[in-house]
């Protein structure tokens, strides 16, 4: 049984290739957090955890720290964030 994408189902949100580069490594909560952030959900960890059904506020904080280290988010604090390695994807054609 094959599948294809359905015709337009609402608004579209651009997802940076950076997120795709982390699909194999990041857990489900971390990927969902990226989509939530890109969709305009905001960076309040309590709200994110509640909206996404995450197990804790700490899980939301860890997800945001992961994406800050990967370069998707910029921290408001002056402290440098750890870099997250990512694999390069081939250019899209």
PDB file of N, CA and C in Angstrom, residues 24-71:
ATOM      1  N   UNK A  24      17.381  11.426  13.249  1.00  0.00           N
ATOM      2  CA  UNK A  24      17.813  10.097  13.696  1.00  0.00           C
ATOM      3  C   UNK A  24      18.356  10.103  15.124  1.00  0.00           C
ATOM      4  N   UNK A  25      18.838  11.243  15.584  1.00  0.00           N
ATOM      5  CA  UNK A  25      19.483  11.310  16.900  1.00  0.00           C
ATOM      6  C   UNK A  25      18.580  11.809  18.010  1.00  0.00           C
ATOM      7  N   UNK A  26      17.716  12.734  17.704  1.00  0.00           N
ATOM      8  CA  UNK A  26      16.882  13.367  18.738  1.00  0.00           C
ATOM      9  C   UNK A  26      15.671  12.485  19.059  1.00  0.00           C
ATOM     10  N   UNK A  27      15.255  12.508  20.316  1.00  0.00           N
ATOM     11  CA  UNK A  27      14.076  11.725  20.688  1.00  0.00           C
ATOM     12  C   UNK A  27      12.800  12.443  20.246  1.00  0.00           C
ATOM     13  N   UNK A  28      11.686  11.764  20.403  1.00  0.00           N
ATOM     14  CA  UNK A  28      10.409  12.300  19.938  1.00  0.00           C
ATOM     15  C   UNK A  28      10.030  13.628  20.569  1.00  0.00           C
ATOM     16  N   UNK A  29      10.247  13.768  21.883  1.00  0.00           N
ATOM     17  CA  UNK A  29       9.918  15.030  22.548  1.00  0.00           C
ATOM     18  C   UNK A  29      10.756  16.173  21.989  1.00  0.00           C
ATOM     19  N   UNK A  30      12.011  15.898  21.687  1.00  0.00           N
ATOM     20  CA  UNK A  30      12.904  16.939  21.176  1.00  0.00           C
ATOM     21  C   UNK A  30      12.477  17.376  19.780  1.00  0.00           C
ATOM     22  N   UNK A  31      12.108  16.435  18.932  1.00  0.00           N
ATOM     23  CA  UNK A  31      11.636  16.778  17.584  1.00  0.00           C
ATOM     24  C   UNK A  31      10.311  17.530  17.672  1.00  0.00           C
ATOM     25  N   UNK A  32       9.412  17.054  18.511  1.00  0.00           N
ATOM     26  CA  UNK A  32       8.126  17.754  18.667  1.00  0.00           C
ATOM     27  C   UNK A  32       8.327  19.161  19.199  1.00  0.00           C
ATOM     28  N   UNK A  33       9.305  19.336  20.092  1.00  0.00           N
ATOM     29  CA  UNK A  33       9.605  20.673  20.610  1.00  0.00           C
ATOM     30  C   UNK A  33      10.055  21.590  19.483  1.00  0.00           C
ATOM     31  N   UNK A  34      10.891  21.086  18.571  1.00  0.00           N
ATOM     32  CA  UNK A  34      11.342  21.908  17.442  1.00  0.00           C
ATOM     33  C   UNK A  34      10.152  22.337  16.592  1.00  0.00           C
ATOM     34  N   UNK A  35       9.264  21.408  16.284  1.00  0.00           N
ATOM     35  CA  UNK A  35       8.090  21.748  15.472  1.00  0.00           C
ATOM     36  C   UNK A  35       7.188  22.736  16.208  1.00  0.00           C
ATOM     37  N   UNK A  36       7.057  22.559  17.499  1.00  0.00           N
ATOM     38  CA  UNK A  36       6.261  23.472  18.324  1.00  0.00           C
ATOM     39  C   UNK A  36       6.847  24.880  18.274  1.00  0.00           C
ATOM     40  N   UNK A  37       8.160  24.977  18.439  1.00  0.00           N
ATOM     41  CA  UNK A  37       8.838  26.279  18.400  1.00  0.00           C
ATOM     42  C   UNK A  37       8.683  26.930  17.030  1.00  0.00           C
ATOM     43  N   UNK A  38       8.895  26.152  15.986  1.00  0.00           N
ATOM     44  CA  UNK A  38       8.794  26.690  14.627  1.00  0.00           C
ATOM     45  C   UNK A  38       7.367  27.109  14.288  1.00  0.00           C
ATOM     46  N   UNK A  39       6.404  26.447  14.891  1.00  0.00           N
ATOM     47  CA  UNK A  39       5.002  26.774  14.659  1.00  0.00           C
ATOM     48  C   UNK A  39       4.505  27.949  15.482  1.00  0.00           C
ATOM     49  N   UNK A  40       5.389  28.543  16.279  1.00  0.00           N
ATOM     50  CA  UNK A  40       5.011  29.727  17.042  1.00  0.00           C
ATOM     51  C   UNK A  40       4.537  29.441  18.447  1.00  0.00           C
ATOM     52  N   UNK A  41       4.828  28.246  18.957  1.00  0.00           N
ATOM     53  CA  UNK A  41       4.362  27.871  20.288  1.00  0.00           C
ATOM     54  C   UNK A  41       5.011  28.617  21.434  1.00  0.00           C
ATOM     55  N   UNK A  42       6.154  29.221  21.209  1.00  0.00           N
ATOM     56  CA  UNK A  42       6.820  29.974  22.265  1.00  0.00           C
ATOM     57  C   UNK A  42       7.806  29.134  23.049  1.00  0.00           C
ATOM     58  N   UNK A  43       8.582  29.815  23.899  1.00  0.00           N
ATOM     59  CA  UNK A  43       9.674  29.160  24.612  1.00  0.00           C
ATOM     60  C   UNK A  43       9.447  29.021  26.117  1.00  0.00           C
ATOM     61  N   UNK A  44       8.241  29.186  26.585  1.00  0.00           N
ATOM     62  CA  UNK A  44       7.972  28.968  28.006  1.00  0.00           C
ATOM     63  C   UNK A  44       7.918  27.460  28.255  1.00  0.00           C
ATOM     64  N   UNK A  45       8.850  26.923  29.063  1.00  0.00           N
ATOM     65  CA  UNK A  45       8.902  25.465  29.235  1.00  0.00           C
ATOM     66  C   UNK A  45       7.649  24.872  29.876  1.00  0.00           C
ATOM     67  N   UNK A  46       7.016  25.593  30.764  1.00  0.00           N
ATOM     68  CA  UNK A  46       5.800  25.082  31.414  1.00  0.00           C
ATOM     69  C   UNK A  46       4.680  24.923  30.380  1.00  0.00           C
ATOM     70  N   UNK A  47       4.506  25.946  29.540  1.00  0.00           N
ATOM     71  CA  UNK A  47       3.471  25.896  28.512  1.00  0.00           C
ATOM     72  C   UNK A  47       3.787  24.821  27.482  1.00  0.00           C
ATOM     73  N   UNK A  48       5.057  24.748  27.070  1.00  0.00           N
ATOM     74  CA  UNK A  48       5.456  23.734  26.089  1.00  0.00           C
ATOM     75  C   UNK A  48       5.190  22.333  26.629  1.00  0.00           C
ATOM     76  N   UNK A  49       5.600  22.078  27.855  1.00  0.00           N
ATOM     77  CA  UNK A  49       5.405  20.752  28.449  1.00  0.00           C
ATOM     78  C   UNK A  49       3.923  20.392  28.504  1.00  0.00           C
ATOM     79  N   UNK A  50       3.101  21.339  28.893  1.00  0.00           N
ATOM     80  CA  UNK A  50       1.656  21.091  28.974  1.00  0.00           C
ATOM     81  C   UNK A  50       1.064  20.863  27.586  1.00  0.00           C
ATOM     82  N   UNK A  51       1.381  21.761  26.634  1.00  0.00           N
ATOM     83  CA  UNK A  51       0.800  21.669  25.295  1.00  0.00           C
ATOM     84  C   UNK A  51       1.204  20.396  24.559  1.00  0.00           C
ATOM     85  N   UNK A  52       2.433  19.927  24.794  1.00  0.00           N
ATOM     86  CA  UNK A  52       2.930  18.745  24.087  1.00  0.00           C
ATOM     87  C   UNK A  52       2.766  17.451  24.886  1.00  0.00           C
ATOM     88  N   UNK A  53       2.234  17.550  26.094  1.00  0.00           N
ATOM     89  CA  UNK A  53       2.072  16.356  26.917  1.00  0.00           C
ATOM     90  C   UNK A  53       3.400  15.736  27.316  1.00  0.00           C
ATOM     91  N   UNK A  54       4.408  16.588  27.517  1.00  0.00           N
ATOM     92  CA  UNK A  54       5.725  16.098  27.931  1.00  0.00           C
ATOM     93  C   UNK A  54       5.658  15.635  29.382  1.00  0.00           C
ATOM     94  N   UNK A  55       6.564  14.732  29.776  1.00  0.00           N
ATOM     95  CA  UNK A  55       6.519  14.205  31.134  1.00  0.00           C
ATOM     96  C   UNK A  55       6.830  15.231  32.225  1.00  0.00           C
ATOM     97  N   UNK A  56       7.546  16.308  31.873  1.00  0.00           N
ATOM     98  CA  UNK A  56       7.907  17.303  32.887  1.00  0.00           C
ATOM     99  C   UNK A  56       8.330  18.612  32.225  1.00  0.00           C
ATOM    100  N   UNK A  57       8.391  19.650  33.036  1.00  0.00           N
ATOM    101  CA  UNK A  57       8.913  20.935  32.573  1.00  0.00           C
ATOM    102  C   UNK A  57      10.388  20.782  32.237  1.00  0.00           C
ATOM    103  N   UNK A  58      11.087  19.946  32.998  1.00  0.00           N
ATOM    104  CA  UNK A  58      12.513  19.700  32.732  1.00  0.00           C
ATOM    105  C   UNK A  58      12.718  19.104  31.345  1.00  0.00           C
ATOM    106  N   UNK A  59      11.798  18.268  30.890  1.00  0.00           N
ATOM    107  CA  UNK A  59      11.903  17.686  29.545  1.00  0.00           C
ATOM    108  C   UNK A  59      11.835  18.786  28.489  1.00  0.00           C
ATOM    109  N   UNK A  60      10.971  19.765  28.704  1.00  0.00           N
ATOM    110  CA  UNK A  60      10.875  20.893  27.774  1.00  0.00           C
ATOM    111  C   UNK A  60      12.149  21.723  27.814  1.00  0.00           C
ATOM    112  N   UNK A  61      12.687  21.937  29.003  1.00  0.00           N
ATOM    113  CA  UNK A  61      13.938  22.695  29.127  1.00  0.00           C
ATOM    114  C   UNK A  61      15.083  21.975  28.425  1.00  0.00           C
ATOM    115  N   UNK A  62      15.156  20.644  28.591  1.00  0.00           N
ATOM    116  CA  UNK A  62      16.211  19.867  27.925  1.00  0.00           C
ATOM    117  C   UNK A  62      16.080  19.957  26.411  1.00  0.00           C
ATOM    118  N   UNK A  63      14.852  19.900  25.914  1.00  0.00           N
ATOM    119  CA  UNK A  63      14.634  19.987  24.469  1.00  0.00           C
ATOM    120  C   UNK A  63      15.086  21.348  23.940  1.00  0.00           C
ATOM    121  N   UNK A  64      14.761  22.406  24.661  1.00  0.00           N
ATOM    122  CA  UNK A  64      15.183  23.734  24.205  1.00  0.00           C
ATOM    123  C   UNK A  64      16.690  23.902  24.300  1.00  0.00           C
ATOM    124  N   UNK A  65      17.293  23.329  25.327  1.00  0.00           N
ATOM    125  CA  UNK A  65      18.753  23.401  25.433  1.00  0.00           C
ATOM    126  C   UNK A  65      19.402  22.628  24.284  1.00  0.00           C
ATOM    127  N   UNK A  66      18.829  21.503  23.923  1.00  0.00           N
ATOM    128  CA  UNK A  66      19.335  20.721  22.791  1.00  0.00           C
ATOM    129  C   UNK A  66      19.319  21.576  21.522  1.00  0.00           C
ATOM    130  N   UNK A  67      18.180  22.221  21.253  1.00  0.00           N
ATOM    131  CA  UNK A  67      18.059  23.008  20.021  1.00  0.00           C
ATOM    132  C   UNK A  67      18.893  24.279  20.073  1.00  0.00           C
ATOM    133  N   UNK A  68      19.132  24.800  21.254  1.00  0.00           N
ATOM    134  CA  UNK A  68      20.040  25.943  21.365  1.00  0.00           C
ATOM    135  C   UNK A  68      21.458  25.498  21.017  1.00  0.00           C
ATOM    136  N   UNK A  69      21.864  24.338  21.502  1.00  0.00           N
ATOM    137  CA  UNK A  69      23.180  23.809  21.180  1.00  0.00           C
ATOM    138  C   UNK A  69      23.328  23.467  19.709  1.00  0.00           C
ATOM    139  N   UNK A  70      22.223  23.081  19.082  1.00  0.00           N
ATOM    140  CA  UNK A  70      22.242  22.735  17.660  1.00  0.00           C
ATOM    141  C   UNK A  70      22.211  23.968  16.765  1.00  0.00           C
ATOM    142  N   UNK A  71      21.863  25.120  17.334  1.00  0.00           N
ATOM    143  CA  UNK A  71      21.822  26.346  16.548  1.00  0.00           C
ATOM    144  C   UNK A  71      20.441  26.781  16.103  1.00  0.00           C
TER     145      UNK A  71
END
